[in-house]
Amino acid sequence: MIELRDVHKRFGPLEVLKGIAARVEKSEVVCIIGPSGSGKSTILRCINGLESYDAGAILVEGARVDSRAPSIVAIRTQVSMVFQRFNLFPHRTALENVIEGPIYVKNEPRAEALDRGRALLAKVGLAEKADSYPAQLSGGQQQRVAIARALAMQPKAILFDEPTSALDPELVGDVLSVMRRLADDGMTMVVVTHEMGFAREVADRVLFIDGGVIVEQGAARSVLNQPQHPRTQDFLRRILHPL
Amino acid sequence: MEKFLRDAAEFLPILLQGVGLTIVVTLGSLILSTVLGLVWALLRVSGVRALAGVSAGLINLIRGIPIIVLLFYLYFVMPDFGIALSALQAAIIGLGLAYSAYQAENFRAGIEAIDRGQIEAAQAIGMGWWLTMRRVILPQAVRIVLPPYGNIMIMLLKDSSQASTITVAELALQGKLIASSTFKNTSVFTLVALMYLTMSIPLILLVRHFEKKAGHR
């Protein structure tokens, strides 16, 4: 479904991705973990063309991702994104945020989009917040609206860029449980996260990235429970036992 | 005081004709400068280097020429190139052009103040450049842009008096004509000042309203 072939990316003199090769199959949940600045988010941003890449290829359902080509719009409607800082449109209500893409990008009839939008808000547990503005919602609620907005595009995959990193600890659980339900429904998901519990419970596979390369990858439990590479071991030790 | 009131009663009807033209010039150039300013601002943030360069050049060119010279150019020079404008047309176009530069810089500041994440969120649901502008950026930028926009309106109202230099018989010119024929300088120019002030007050209140609203969010 998503394939990365030897992807390189540099910001000026700094090479942030040094040959990333990975595949994400349909209905698979892949978690990307690694220290900050390792290039995790950049991978996600390259997949839906928010960043360009310098060499290699990224394919979504066989179509090459090129952030400057008109075809990028079609790819973005198939691969949604959920951001660390939610990025809801502050001047629109929760429901309006959700129906914005279906109405203005996919030209769905308004009534249909509204019905589906309400159903999606109900699905993330926010049916009664449809008419609230983002500023009136907690971080966790905003992120769940953002997930509903991503789902409204009826994507084939969703990219999550540290979806719980900006949340107060007590709000993390609501967002993770919504994500877990999506995974159970068979959604293809690529999740950059520091939530090792989520990775262990929900992910099929885990990629550990450091310094712009995939240091280790494999089934979630084996990478997280018996990491082979010393850098993975070191990283996990620090995350799980910060003191 | 009594003398002033008598003068006022006498001159007011003529001055009010001038007020009519002042409003026409102000509104006309406000609309023109808003539209042009928005165009310059959108070119500036288009991400296309050539368009941004053209826009930046134009803005600096317009900003660097005094309004009065711009008006003279349109009214006295353009006929040499076969473009004869009426005084009113030249005034509206000249002030509209001059103010489009300020409008453009205001709009650009408003657009650039919007969080980058908003653009990314719009792109991530497949919005193109124009849809992102129309549905996401501009509606949010309006709130930021409105208070300075109100100030530009007040400045434009006052600068519409410069149209008097190319024979538009707006408030300032009517006042000058009456004063030079009656020598009642004090009464006439006090009246003119009061009338400009009267027109400014609603605009000042409007700006205050905008500022309050912008502060709320």
XYZ file of C-alpha atoms in Angstrom:
460
model
C 0.000 0.000 0.000
C 2.807 2.428 0.958
C 6.333 1.739 -0.171
C 9.517 3.701 0.474
C 12.527 2.897 -1.682
C 15.886 4.223 -0.558
C 14.452 7.659 0.336
C 16.940 10.441 0.955
C 16.112 13.886 2.244
C 18.306 16.779 3.255
C 17.625 20.155 4.847
C 20.517 22.233 3.553
C 23.747 20.549 4.645
C 21.925 18.205 7.040
C 20.884 14.842 5.662
C 17.868 13.804 7.740
C 16.881 10.662 5.820
C 19.747 8.499 4.614
C 18.120 5.818 2.574
C 14.850 4.728 4.148
C 13.317 1.563 2.716
C 10.081 0.229 4.152
C 6.699 -1.160 3.198
C 3.327 -0.770 4.844
C 0.754 -3.357 3.834
C -2.980 -2.827 3.772
C -4.594 -2.889 7.261
C -1.199 -2.904 8.864
C -0.360 -0.691 11.847
C 3.263 0.403 11.801
C 4.755 2.448 14.613
C 7.862 4.524 14.016
C 9.888 5.138 17.139
C 13.204 6.793 17.756
C 14.905 9.770 19.393
C 13.785 13.271 18.479
C 15.480 14.658 15.400
C 15.935 11.171 14.015
C 13.748 11.872 10.967
C 10.547 10.086 12.074
C 8.192 12.960 11.342
C 9.999 13.771 8.126
C 9.173 10.300 6.819
C 5.456 10.884 7.406
C 5.605 14.341 5.880
C 7.301 12.961 2.780
C 4.650 10.248 2.360
C 1.859 12.767 1.844
C 4.010 15.360 0.138
C 4.177 18.027 2.849
C 7.937 17.691 2.325
C 9.707 16.807 -0.877
C 12.470 14.208 -0.900
C 15.724 14.327 -2.799
C 16.322 10.780 -3.956
C 14.630 7.403 -3.984
C 10.911 6.876 -4.411
C 7.767 6.812 -2.312
C 4.820 4.929 -3.763
C 1.235 5.013 -2.509
C -0.808 2.246 -4.129
C 1.737 2.242 -6.928
C 1.528 5.990 -7.584
C 4.730 7.958 -7.105
C 4.515 10.740 -4.508
C 5.730 14.037 -5.933
C 4.908 17.031 -3.746
C 5.091 19.401 -6.720
C 2.925 17.393 -9.154
C -0.844 17.863 -9.400
C -1.226 14.146 -8.603
C -0.339 14.945 -4.983
C -3.936 16.035 -4.333
C -5.263 12.580 -5.196
C -2.653 10.980 -2.927
C -3.506 13.294 -0.044
C -7.187 12.405 -0.246
C -6.155 8.746 0.103
C -3.592 9.250 2.856
C -4.846 11.486 5.649
C -2.699 13.009 8.330
C -3.180 13.728 12.027
C -0.803 16.296 13.484
C 0.903 16.637 16.824
C -0.685 20.050 17.363
C -4.114 19.035 15.930
C -4.186 21.982 13.487
C -7.953 22.231 13.550
C -9.392 25.243 11.750
C -10.126 27.587 14.683
C -12.799 29.578 12.849
C -14.962 26.526 12.198
C -16.913 24.263 14.541
C -15.956 20.642 15.134
C -18.527 19.475 12.607
C -17.473 22.105 10.053
C -13.870 20.978 10.451
C -14.908 17.438 9.656
C -17.043 18.227 6.590
C -14.649 20.790 5.097
C -12.680 18.281 3.017
C -15.628 16.185 1.814
C -17.550 19.271 0.659
C -14.812 21.448 -0.798
C -12.233 18.904 -1.942
C -14.387 15.892 -2.829
C -17.509 17.885 -3.762
C -19.848 15.692 -1.760
C -23.431 16.926 -1.322
C -23.669 18.932 1.881
C -26.443 16.874 3.447
C -24.526 13.652 2.920
C -21.320 15.146 4.319
C -23.191 16.436 7.365
C -24.694 13.021 8.091
C -21.359 11.313 7.796
C -19.634 14.067 9.751
C -22.029 13.626 12.684
C -21.579 9.877 12.561
C -17.790 10.285 12.639
C -17.934 12.657 15.596
C -20.097 10.084 17.370
C -17.521 7.441 16.517
C -14.773 9.417 18.283
C -17.124 10.050 21.214
C -17.851 13.717 20.518
C -21.370 13.724 19.115
C -22.449 16.416 21.560
C -19.507 18.682 20.665
C -20.445 19.079 16.990
C -21.162 22.795 17.327
C -18.236 23.642 19.603
C -15.277 25.612 18.333
C -11.789 24.139 18.775
C -10.940 26.720 21.456
C -13.809 25.342 23.555
C -12.443 21.780 23.419
C -9.696 20.098 25.425
C -6.576 18.941 23.632
C -7.778 15.358 23.648
C -11.129 16.358 22.207
C -9.452 18.473 19.546
C -7.247 15.575 18.534
C -10.266 13.289 18.266
C -11.987 15.874 16.041
C -8.805 15.908 13.958
C -9.019 12.136 13.638
C -12.665 12.449 12.552
C -11.580 15.061 10.013
C -8.972 12.660 8.663
C -11.524 9.832 8.504
C -14.040 12.029 6.689
C -11.839 11.901 3.605
C -12.429 8.108 3.573
C -8.702 7.543 3.302
C -6.973 4.259 2.645
C -4.366 5.062 5.277
C -3.831 7.589 8.057
C -0.497 9.012 9.143
C -0.254 10.030 12.808
C 2.541 12.458 13.688
C 3.060 12.130 17.459
C -0.697 12.432 18.016
C -0.504 12.404 21.819
C 2.722 14.339 22.447
C 0.961 17.682 22.948
C -1.664 16.281 25.321
C -1.933 16.347 29.082
C -1.217 12.820 30.320
C -4.784 12.170 31.475
C -6.134 12.916 27.980
C -3.802 10.565 26.131
C -5.923 7.491 26.787
C -9.034 8.781 24.996
C -7.073 9.452 21.825
C -5.210 6.153 21.945
C -8.411 4.183 22.424
C -9.943 5.846 19.366
C -6.804 4.911 17.426
C -6.956 1.367 18.695
C -10.550 1.074 17.478
C -9.462 2.304 14.044
C -6.756 -0.342 13.976
C -9.302 -3.000 14.948
C -11.498 -1.821 12.060
C -8.648 -2.574 9.696
C -7.394 0.947 8.971
C -3.880 1.153 7.602
C -1.923 3.333 10.019
C 1.580 4.716 10.279
C 2.118 6.168 13.737
C 5.089 8.178 14.935
C 4.857 7.880 18.696
C 6.593 7.711 22.032
C 3.739 5.648 23.494
C 5.474 2.301 23.808
C 2.391 0.740 25.382
C 0.352 1.595 22.304
C 3.086 0.296 20.004
C 3.284 -2.975 21.892
C -0.473 -3.507 22.084
C -1.678 -2.230 18.736
C 1.172 -2.119 16.230
C 1.903 -5.017 13.899
C 5.386 -3.801 13.245
C 7.776 -1.280 14.719
C 10.526 0.640 12.955
C 13.266 2.080 15.117
C 14.897 5.049 13.448
C 18.025 6.864 14.515
C 20.184 9.289 12.599
C 18.092 9.054 9.449
C 18.344 5.290 9.007
C 16.172 2.366 10.071
C 18.296 0.757 12.733
C 15.934 -2.094 13.506
C 12.506 -3.252 12.446
C 10.284 -6.187 13.023
C 7.181 -7.450 14.790
C 6.202 -4.990 17.497
C 6.633 -7.324 20.450
C 9.976 -8.682 19.392
C 11.494 -5.222 18.719
C 10.144 -3.768 21.940
C 10.715 -6.801 24.180
C 13.937 -8.195 22.738
C 15.634 -5.386 20.820
C 18.675 -6.717 18.968
C 20.573 -3.550 18.191
C 22.416 -1.757 21.018
C 20.990 1.635 19.961
C 17.455 0.284 20.155
C 18.180 -1.240 23.536
C 19.625 2.026 24.779
C 16.687 4.085 23.446
C 14.068 1.782 24.955
C 15.846 1.713 28.282
C 15.786 5.506 28.423
C 12.135 5.743 27.407
C 10.921 3.059 29.801
C 13.176 3.940 32.724
C 13.906 7.652 32.458
C 15.341 7.780 35.977
C -20.250 82.334 18.046
C -23.435 83.778 16.658
C -21.527 84.940 13.613
C -20.094 81.466 13.174
C -23.564 79.896 13.279
C -24.828 82.364 10.702
C -21.873 81.566 8.444
C -22.411 77.891 9.009
C -26.043 78.090 7.925
C -24.979 79.924 4.816
C -22.045 77.727 3.754
C -23.259 74.351 4.892
C -25.279 73.471 1.758
C -22.272 74.119 -0.516
C -19.906 72.290 1.786
C -22.283 69.332 1.926
C -21.969 68.997 -1.844
C -18.252 68.690 -1.216
C -18.910 66.061 1.442
C -20.772 64.022 -1.184
C -17.733 64.002 -3.463
C -15.396 63.314 -0.539
C -17.437 60.208 0.239
C -17.468 59.123 -3.402
C -13.674 59.527 -3.702
C -13.042 57.795 -0.370
C -15.354 54.852 -1.038
C -14.209 54.451 -4.644
C -10.524 54.437 -3.780
C -11.160 52.263 -0.717
C -12.740 49.567 -2.881
C -10.061 49.853 -5.571
C -7.201 49.816 -3.061
C -8.703 46.817 -1.247
C -9.032 44.763 -4.420
C -5.596 45.739 -5.754
C -3.998 45.329 -2.333
C -5.422 41.823 -2.050
C -4.075 40.974 -5.508
C -0.589 42.299 -4.667
C -0.630 40.445 -1.337
C -1.699 37.143 -2.932
C 1.015 37.496 -5.600
C 3.490 38.185 -2.819
C 2.624 34.986 -0.927
C 2.003 32.877 -4.046
C 5.300 31.054 -3.624
C 6.116 31.824 -7.274
C 9.280 33.892 -7.130
C 8.614 35.907 -10.304
C 5.115 36.927 -9.179
C 6.319 37.815 -5.689
C 9.100 39.899 -7.225
C 6.736 41.797 -9.506
C 4.441 42.492 -6.570
C 7.261 43.661 -4.302
C 8.568 45.946 -7.059
C 5.142 47.430 -7.696
C 4.512 48.052 -4.007
C 7.841 49.851 -3.612
C 7.268 51.892 -6.756
C 3.844 53.022 -5.557
C 5.056 53.651 -2.023
C 7.931 55.771 -3.262
C 5.797 58.279 -5.155
C 3.878 61.000 -3.290
C 0.119 60.789 -3.750
C -0.032 64.285 -5.161
C 2.512 63.428 -7.878
C 0.573 60.258 -8.697
C -2.586 62.341 -9.091
C -0.835 64.910 -11.304
C 0.541 62.098 -13.412
C -2.841 60.502 -13.969
C -4.669 63.768 -14.591
C -2.128 65.887 -16.475
C 0.284 63.388 -18.067
C -1.941 60.496 -19.128
C -3.807 62.614 -21.711
C -0.479 62.881 -23.588
C -0.686 59.108 -23.986
C -4.269 59.331 -25.202
C -5.845 58.397 -21.860
C -8.045 61.252 -20.727
C -9.533 60.693 -17.290
C -12.065 62.896 -15.588
C -10.798 64.535 -12.406
C -12.961 62.223 -10.314
C -11.725 59.094 -12.133
C -8.116 60.196 -11.791
C -8.623 60.882 -8.073
C -10.160 57.478 -7.394
C -7.563 55.602 -9.433
C -4.664 57.605 -8.012
C -5.688 57.247 -4.370
C -6.693 53.632 -4.991
C -3.258 52.833 -6.415
C -1.399 54.727 -3.704
C -3.296 53.006 -0.923
C -3.138 49.557 -2.545
C 0.496 49.444 -1.402
C -0.466 49.935 2.264
C -3.385 47.547 1.929
C -1.097 44.922 0.386
C 1.420 45.125 3.225
C -1.379 44.887 5.781
C -2.960 41.879 4.063
C 0.401 40.164 3.679
C 1.167 40.617 7.364
C -2.249 39.124 8.186
C -1.763 36.143 5.895
C 1.749 35.450 7.154
C 0.573 35.600 10.765
C -1.506 32.455 10.281
C 0.106 29.370 11.803
C 1.926 27.204 9.255
C 0.100 24.190 10.652
C -3.134 25.573 9.204
C -1.704 25.443 5.695
C -0.431 21.925 6.291
C -3.786 20.770 7.637
C -5.492 22.197 4.548
C -2.965 20.560 2.236
C -3.299 17.281 4.085
C -6.999 17.088 3.205
C -6.141 17.745 -0.439
C -6.790 21.470 -0.687
C -4.936 23.355 -3.389
C -3.419 26.809 -3.028
C -6.530 28.825 -3.818
C -8.910 26.681 -1.763
C -6.510 26.918 1.183
C -6.494 30.704 0.844
C -10.232 31.030 0.470
C -11.413 28.557 3.084
C -8.613 28.534 5.665
C -6.179 31.451 5.509
C -8.205 34.499 4.470
C -11.117 33.956 6.906
C -8.596 33.849 9.760
C -6.467 36.683 8.374
C -9.489 39.011 8.221
C -9.602 39.164 12.000
C -5.965 40.223 12.201
C -6.214 42.646 9.322
C -9.363 44.526 10.340
C -8.019 46.966 12.981
C -5.246 48.307 10.704
C -7.757 48.287 7.851
C -9.944 50.666 9.827
C -6.993 52.996 10.310
C -6.302 52.925 6.582
C -9.939 53.954 6.016
C -9.474 56.997 8.247
C -6.216 57.968 6.543
C -7.854 57.549 3.145
C -10.778 59.769 4.138
C -8.360 62.534 5.056
C -6.100 62.005 2.060
C -9.114 62.272 -0.254
C -8.625 66.012 0.260
C -5.604 65.728 -2.039
C -8.067 65.241 -4.903
C -8.646 68.984 -4.585
C -5.284 69.502 -6.308
C -6.695 68.082 -9.535
C -9.944 70.105 -9.390
C -12.238 67.553 -7.722
C -14.655 69.823 -5.859
C -14.675 67.764 -2.665
C -14.943 69.173 0.816
C -11.475 70.730 1.065
C -11.679 72.443 -2.318
C -15.209 73.736 -1.692
C -13.961 75.185 1.585
C -11.003 76.823 -0.095
C -13.237 78.343 -2.795
C -15.689 79.768 -0.274
C -12.900 81.082 1.929
C -11.119 82.851 -0.910
C -14.301 84.499 -2.116
C -15.676 85.542 1.305
C -12.437 85.923 3.312
C -14.213 84.166 6.208
C -11.276 81.852 6.700
C -11.919 81.077 10.349
C -15.562 80.077 9.963
C -15.043 78.134 6.759
C -12.009 76.090 7.732
C -13.397 75.413 11.197
C -16.498 74.051 9.498
C -14.396 71.962 7.096
C -12.346 70.533 9.968
C -15.494 69.729 11.946
C -17.020 67.957 8.969
C -13.938 65.765 8.417
C -13.949 64.980 12.121
C -17.652 64.087 11.989
C -16.993 61.629 9.175
C -13.984 60.153 10.996
C -15.774 59.479 14.281
C -17.891 56.565 13.012
C -14.759 55.077 11.484
C -12.815 55.513 14.725
C -15.616 53.752 16.599
C -15.563 50.998 13.986
C -11.819 50.482 14.501
C -12.349 50.266 18.242
C -15.055 47.655 17.664
C -12.722 45.644 15.383
C -9.943 45.805 17.950
C -12.192 44.551 20.710
C -13.393 41.707 18.526
C -9.855 40.769 17.506
C -8.799 40.786 21.150
C -11.550 38.388 22.146
C -10.396 35.394 20.139
